[in-house]
Every structure is written in structure tokens, then in C-alpha cells.
Amino acid sequence: MTSVADNLKQLLAELPEGVRLVAVSKFHPAGMIAEAYQAGQRIFGESKVQEMTAKYEALPKDIHWHFIGHLQTNKVKYIVPYVALIHGIDSYKLLAEVDKQAAKAGRVVDCLLQIHVAQEETKFGFSPDECREMLAAGAWKSLAHVRLCGLMGMASNTDDVEQIGREFRLLNELFHELKSTSFDGSEAFRELSMGMSHDYHEAIAAGSTLVRVGSKIFGERVYN
Ligand SMILES: *Cc1c(COP(=O)(O)O)cnc(C)c1O
């Protein structure tokens, strides 16, 4: 078995400049995160509020915690005090709740809008049109405690690399469209979070700036 540090090193060597790694540590113990931390990794991704908060409390405070899962509005308050980036904003209501809790915490929280581009029904996110409409409506502009930094998406879970490539390119086109139509080309709108262990090569080829890789670093997850 290769070590977490070796896996990390190999993966980082493959990432071109401008692409950052979110090491997805969900379902893995804090000890494995500490191993990756020792090897220099600082950005970790988690998908459950309670699990991320417990790890935040147990681990060094200079870790950047990215929330990559489906976030329920009633749990926003638990992560807002410390979260570095929320990848999965999939409704205006959720964005408004993050804003409200961030105001209470005296913070501005960075967020990505999750877009549904995969063919599966189960994945969360705005459709491209829903996202265009939400941004065009403009209410988000008065939310002073959130900052929209880009888009996040998942490709279909398939071996068809052509399809995966098409879905990621669609996301990239939407990103550039929205950047000019809704963000005036602002550099604050800069992140395209796409790519996991099995498809990060395709994601990078399609313009990803943040890959979210778990099993390739930490091994298979045991769900229970
Ligand atoms: C679990 C998860 C990942 C990482 O998946 P791997 O296949 O282990 O790399 C990436 N993104 C999201 C949204 C996830 O839930």
C-alpha cells in the first residue's frame, strides 16, 4: 500500500499551475488528514456538517475547510464561523441563509453555485437556466456577507470520457458566460470546481481550477 503522502505527491505533480487540490477526506479519520497535513496539504473537503465540525475542532486551525456536500439550511450556522468555501449552493434560499448566518458571525463567506450538468436525476444543483434566472433576478447582489466565487459541478458517473468531457465543457462555457453577464468579468468570480478521482484529467482539460479528489489520496471509503 502506498502512503497518503506518496499519493498526494503523485497527484500534485500532475496538476498544472492554476489548479488547486481539495483533498476530500470525508469518512476518513482525522489521523489521515493529519498525515496529508504533515505532507503540506491545507485544503480539505467534507460533505457532512457534523463530521467536518468535529474534524475542524480536532485539527490545526490553518486548515481550509471546504464544504462539498448537500447543505441543509438548518445546518448552515454550524459551519459558517470557520468554513473557507461552500461548493454546493443549489438554491437562492440557501445562499440567503448563508448570508444571514455569516452576518451574525461577522464574516463574508465564499460560495460556489452548484450546477447540474450530469444525466443522473440524483445530483443536486441549479440547471443552467435556473442559475441564469437567479443571477438575472439580482437579489443576490444585496447579500453583503456572501461572495460568489464561481461554479461547481459533477459529471455523470460513467466510463464514457467523451460524455464527461462534454459535461465539463458545458460547465466551463456557462462559467464564462455568467462571469461576463452577471459579474462584469470580475476576478472574484474565478473558480470552477470540477473533477474527482476518476475524472479529474477531463476536468482539468475543460478548465477546472479546483479538483476535489478523495479516494485516490486516502483509499476507498467505508460507509456505515
Ligand atoms: C466524495 C466527493 C468527491 C471525491 O470523490 P472521489 O471519487 O473519492 O475522488 C468529490 N466531490 C464531491 C462532491 C464528493 O461528494
Short mmCIF file of C-alpha atoms in Angstrom, two decimals, residues 12-198:
data_model
loop_
_atom_site.label_atom_id
_atom_site.label_comp_id
_atom_site.label_asym_id
_atom_site.label_seq_id
_atom_site.Cartn_x
_atom_site.Cartn_y
_atom_site.Cartn_z
CA LEU A 12 0.11 17.25 -7.05
CA ALA A 13 2.79 16.56 -9.64
CA GLU A 14 0.02 16.05 -12.21
CA LEU A 15 -1.81 19.32 -11.54
CA PRO A 16 -0.95 22.19 -13.85
CA GLU A 17 -0.42 25.67 -12.48
CA GLY A 18 -3.66 27.36 -11.54
CA VAL A 19 -5.35 24.14 -10.46
CA ARG A 20 -5.67 23.63 -6.71
CA LEU A 21 -6.41 20.43 -4.88
CA VAL A 22 -9.25 19.90 -2.44
CA ALA A 23 -8.30 16.69 -0.62
CA VAL A 24 -11.66 15.05 0.04
CA SER A 25 -11.31 13.47 3.47
CA LYS A 26 -14.96 12.57 4.16
CA PHE A 27 -15.43 9.27 6.04
CA HIS A 28 -11.69 9.11 6.77
CA PRO A 29 -10.36 9.62 10.29
CA ALA A 30 -8.64 12.81 11.48
CA GLY A 31 -5.36 10.88 11.65
CA MET A 32 -5.29 10.51 7.88
CA ILE A 33 -5.95 14.21 7.43
CA ALA A 34 -3.06 14.89 9.81
CA GLU A 35 -0.85 12.75 7.55
CA ALA A 36 -1.79 14.81 4.50
CA TYR A 37 -1.38 17.99 6.54
CA GLN A 38 2.14 16.91 7.51
CA ALA A 39 2.86 16.46 3.81
CA GLY A 40 1.82 20.08 3.22
CA GLN A 41 -1.83 19.82 2.16
CA ARG A 42 -4.05 22.58 3.59
CA ILE A 43 -7.37 22.36 1.75
CA PHE A 44 -9.71 19.55 2.80
CA GLY A 45 -13.21 18.76 1.59
CA GLU A 46 -16.01 17.29 3.70
CA SER A 47 -19.64 16.54 2.92
CA LYS A 48 -21.27 16.21 6.35
CA VAL A 49 -21.70 19.13 8.74
CA GLN A 50 -21.14 17.22 11.98
CA GLU A 51 -18.14 15.34 10.67
CA MET A 52 -16.48 18.48 9.31
CA THR A 53 -17.07 20.40 12.53
CA ALA A 54 -15.60 17.60 14.67
CA LYS A 55 -12.52 17.49 12.44
CA TYR A 56 -12.22 21.28 12.46
CA GLU A 57 -12.15 21.18 16.25
CA ALA A 58 -9.57 18.39 16.39
CA LEU A 59 -7.12 19.58 13.74
CA PRO A 60 -4.78 22.56 13.13
CA LYS A 61 -6.54 25.87 12.65
CA ASP A 62 -4.75 26.85 9.44
CA ILE A 63 -6.64 24.15 7.51
CA HIS A 64 -9.03 25.50 4.87
CA TRP A 65 -12.26 23.52 5.19
CA HIS A 66 -14.34 23.27 2.03
CA PHE A 67 -17.89 22.02 2.33
CA ILE A 68 -18.63 19.97 -0.79
CA GLY A 69 -21.83 18.14 0.17
CA HIS A 70 -25.51 18.95 0.10
CA LEU A 71 -26.03 21.63 2.75
CA GLN A 72 -29.34 21.87 4.61
CA THR A 73 -30.39 25.39 5.58
CA ASN A 74 -30.87 24.45 9.23
CA LYS A 75 -27.22 23.35 9.48
CA VAL A 76 -25.60 26.37 7.86
CA LYS A 77 -25.00 28.03 11.22
CA TYR A 78 -22.67 25.28 12.41
CA ILE A 79 -20.10 25.70 9.63
CA VAL A 80 -20.31 29.40 8.79
CA PRO A 81 -17.95 30.52 11.58
CA TYR A 82 -14.99 28.66 10.06
CA VAL A 83 -15.72 27.29 6.57
CA ALA A 84 -13.40 28.58 3.80
CA LEU A 85 -15.57 27.75 0.79
CA ILE A 86 -19.05 26.26 0.34
CA HIS A 87 -19.14 24.45 -3.02
CA GLY A 88 -22.76 23.35 -3.09
CA ILE A 89 -25.06 26.39 -3.14
CA ASP A 90 -28.06 24.99 -5.00
CA SER A 91 -30.81 27.49 -4.22
CA TYR A 92 -31.23 31.19 -3.54
CA LYS A 93 -32.78 30.28 -0.21
CA LEU A 94 -29.61 28.51 0.87
CA LEU A 95 -27.45 31.42 -0.27
CA ALA A 96 -29.62 33.84 1.72
CA GLU A 97 -29.31 31.66 4.82
CA VAL A 98 -25.51 31.57 4.49
CA ASP A 99 -25.59 35.37 4.21
CA LYS A 100 -27.73 35.70 7.31
CA GLN A 101 -25.55 33.41 9.41
CA ALA A 102 -22.35 34.96 8.06
CA ALA A 103 -23.61 38.41 9.10
CA LYS A 104 -24.14 37.07 12.63
CA ALA A 105 -20.65 35.61 12.63
CA GLY A 106 -19.15 38.85 11.27
CA ARG A 107 -17.79 37.13 8.17
CA VAL A 108 -18.04 37.14 4.40
CA VAL A 109 -18.27 33.53 3.24
CA ASP A 110 -17.05 32.42 -0.18
CA CYS A 111 -19.54 30.28 -2.10
CA LEU A 112 -19.83 28.41 -5.39
CA LEU A 113 -23.08 27.80 -7.24
CA GLN A 114 -23.64 24.13 -7.92
CA ILE A 115 -24.80 23.39 -11.45
CA HIS A 116 -26.48 20.20 -12.52
CA VAL A 117 -24.88 19.00 -15.75
CA ALA A 118 -24.90 15.23 -15.24
CA GLN A 119 -27.59 12.98 -16.65
CA GLU A 120 -28.42 11.36 -13.32
CA GLU A 121 -31.51 12.65 -11.57
CA THR A 122 -29.94 12.34 -8.15
CA LYS A 123 -27.36 15.10 -8.33
CA PHE A 124 -28.23 18.41 -6.70
CA GLY A 125 -27.79 21.79 -8.30
CA PHE A 126 -29.28 24.54 -10.42
CA SER A 127 -29.97 23.79 -14.07
CA PRO A 128 -28.07 26.28 -16.25
CA ASP A 129 -31.33 28.17 -16.89
CA GLU A 130 -32.31 28.26 -13.23
CA CYS A 131 -28.89 29.67 -12.45
CA ARG A 132 -29.14 32.32 -15.18
CA GLU A 133 -32.55 33.34 -13.86
CA MET A 134 -31.44 33.50 -10.24
CA LEU A 135 -28.49 35.72 -11.15
CA ALA A 136 -30.51 37.89 -13.51
CA ALA A 137 -33.13 38.49 -10.78
CA GLY A 138 -30.35 40.31 -8.92
CA ALA A 139 -31.49 39.86 -5.30
CA TRP A 140 -28.18 38.14 -4.52
CA LYS A 141 -26.36 41.43 -5.07
CA SER A 142 -27.67 42.80 -1.80
CA LEU A 143 -26.29 39.87 0.21
CA ALA A 144 -23.23 41.55 1.71
CA HIS A 145 -21.95 38.54 3.64
CA VAL A 146 -21.53 36.04 0.84
CA ARG A 147 -19.22 36.25 -2.12
CA LEU A 148 -19.98 34.22 -5.23
CA CYS A 149 -16.62 32.92 -6.44
CA GLY A 150 -17.62 30.57 -9.25
CA LEU A 151 -19.32 27.31 -10.15
CA MET A 152 -19.15 23.70 -9.06
CA GLY A 153 -20.39 20.60 -10.81
CA MET A 154 -20.20 16.86 -11.19
CA ALA A 155 -20.14 14.94 -14.43
CA SER A 156 -22.22 11.81 -14.96
CA ASN A 157 -20.90 8.72 -13.29
CA THR A 158 -19.93 6.91 -16.49
CA ASP A 159 -16.90 5.45 -18.25
CA ASP A 160 -17.76 7.45 -21.35
CA VAL A 161 -14.96 10.03 -21.28
CA GLU A 162 -16.47 11.86 -24.26
CA GLN A 163 -19.65 12.50 -22.32
CA ILE A 164 -17.72 13.53 -19.21
CA GLY A 165 -15.70 15.95 -21.33
CA ARG A 166 -18.85 17.42 -22.87
CA GLU A 167 -20.46 18.00 -19.47
CA PHE A 168 -17.37 19.68 -18.05
CA ARG A 169 -17.02 21.90 -21.13
CA LEU A 170 -20.66 22.91 -20.78
CA LEU A 171 -19.92 23.98 -17.22
CA ASN A 172 -16.89 25.93 -18.38
CA GLU A 173 -18.92 27.75 -21.05
CA LEU A 174 -21.59 28.63 -18.51
CA PHE A 175 -18.89 29.88 -16.15
CA HIS A 176 -17.50 32.27 -18.77
CA GLU A 177 -20.97 33.38 -19.83
CA LEU A 178 -22.02 34.21 -16.26
CA LYS A 179 -18.72 35.84 -15.49
CA SER A 180 -19.36 38.38 -18.22
CA THR A 181 -23.16 38.73 -17.94
CA SER A 182 -23.54 38.81 -14.15
CA PHE A 183 -20.12 39.57 -12.70
CA ASP A 184 -18.75 42.17 -15.13
CA GLY A 185 -15.74 39.96 -15.73
CA SER A 186 -14.76 40.37 -12.07
CA GLU A 187 -11.72 38.42 -10.93
CA ALA A 188 -13.59 37.48 -7.75
CA PHE A 189 -15.64 35.11 -9.90
CA ARG A 190 -12.76 32.79 -10.71
CA GLU A 191 -13.28 29.20 -9.51
CA LEU A 192 -14.51 26.24 -11.46
CA SER A 193 -14.74 23.30 -9.08
CA MET A 194 -14.92 20.10 -11.08
CA GLY A 195 -13.14 16.75 -11.23
CA MET A 196 -12.96 13.80 -8.83
CA SER A 197 -10.65 10.77 -8.60
CA HIS A 198 -11.96 9.13 -11.77
#
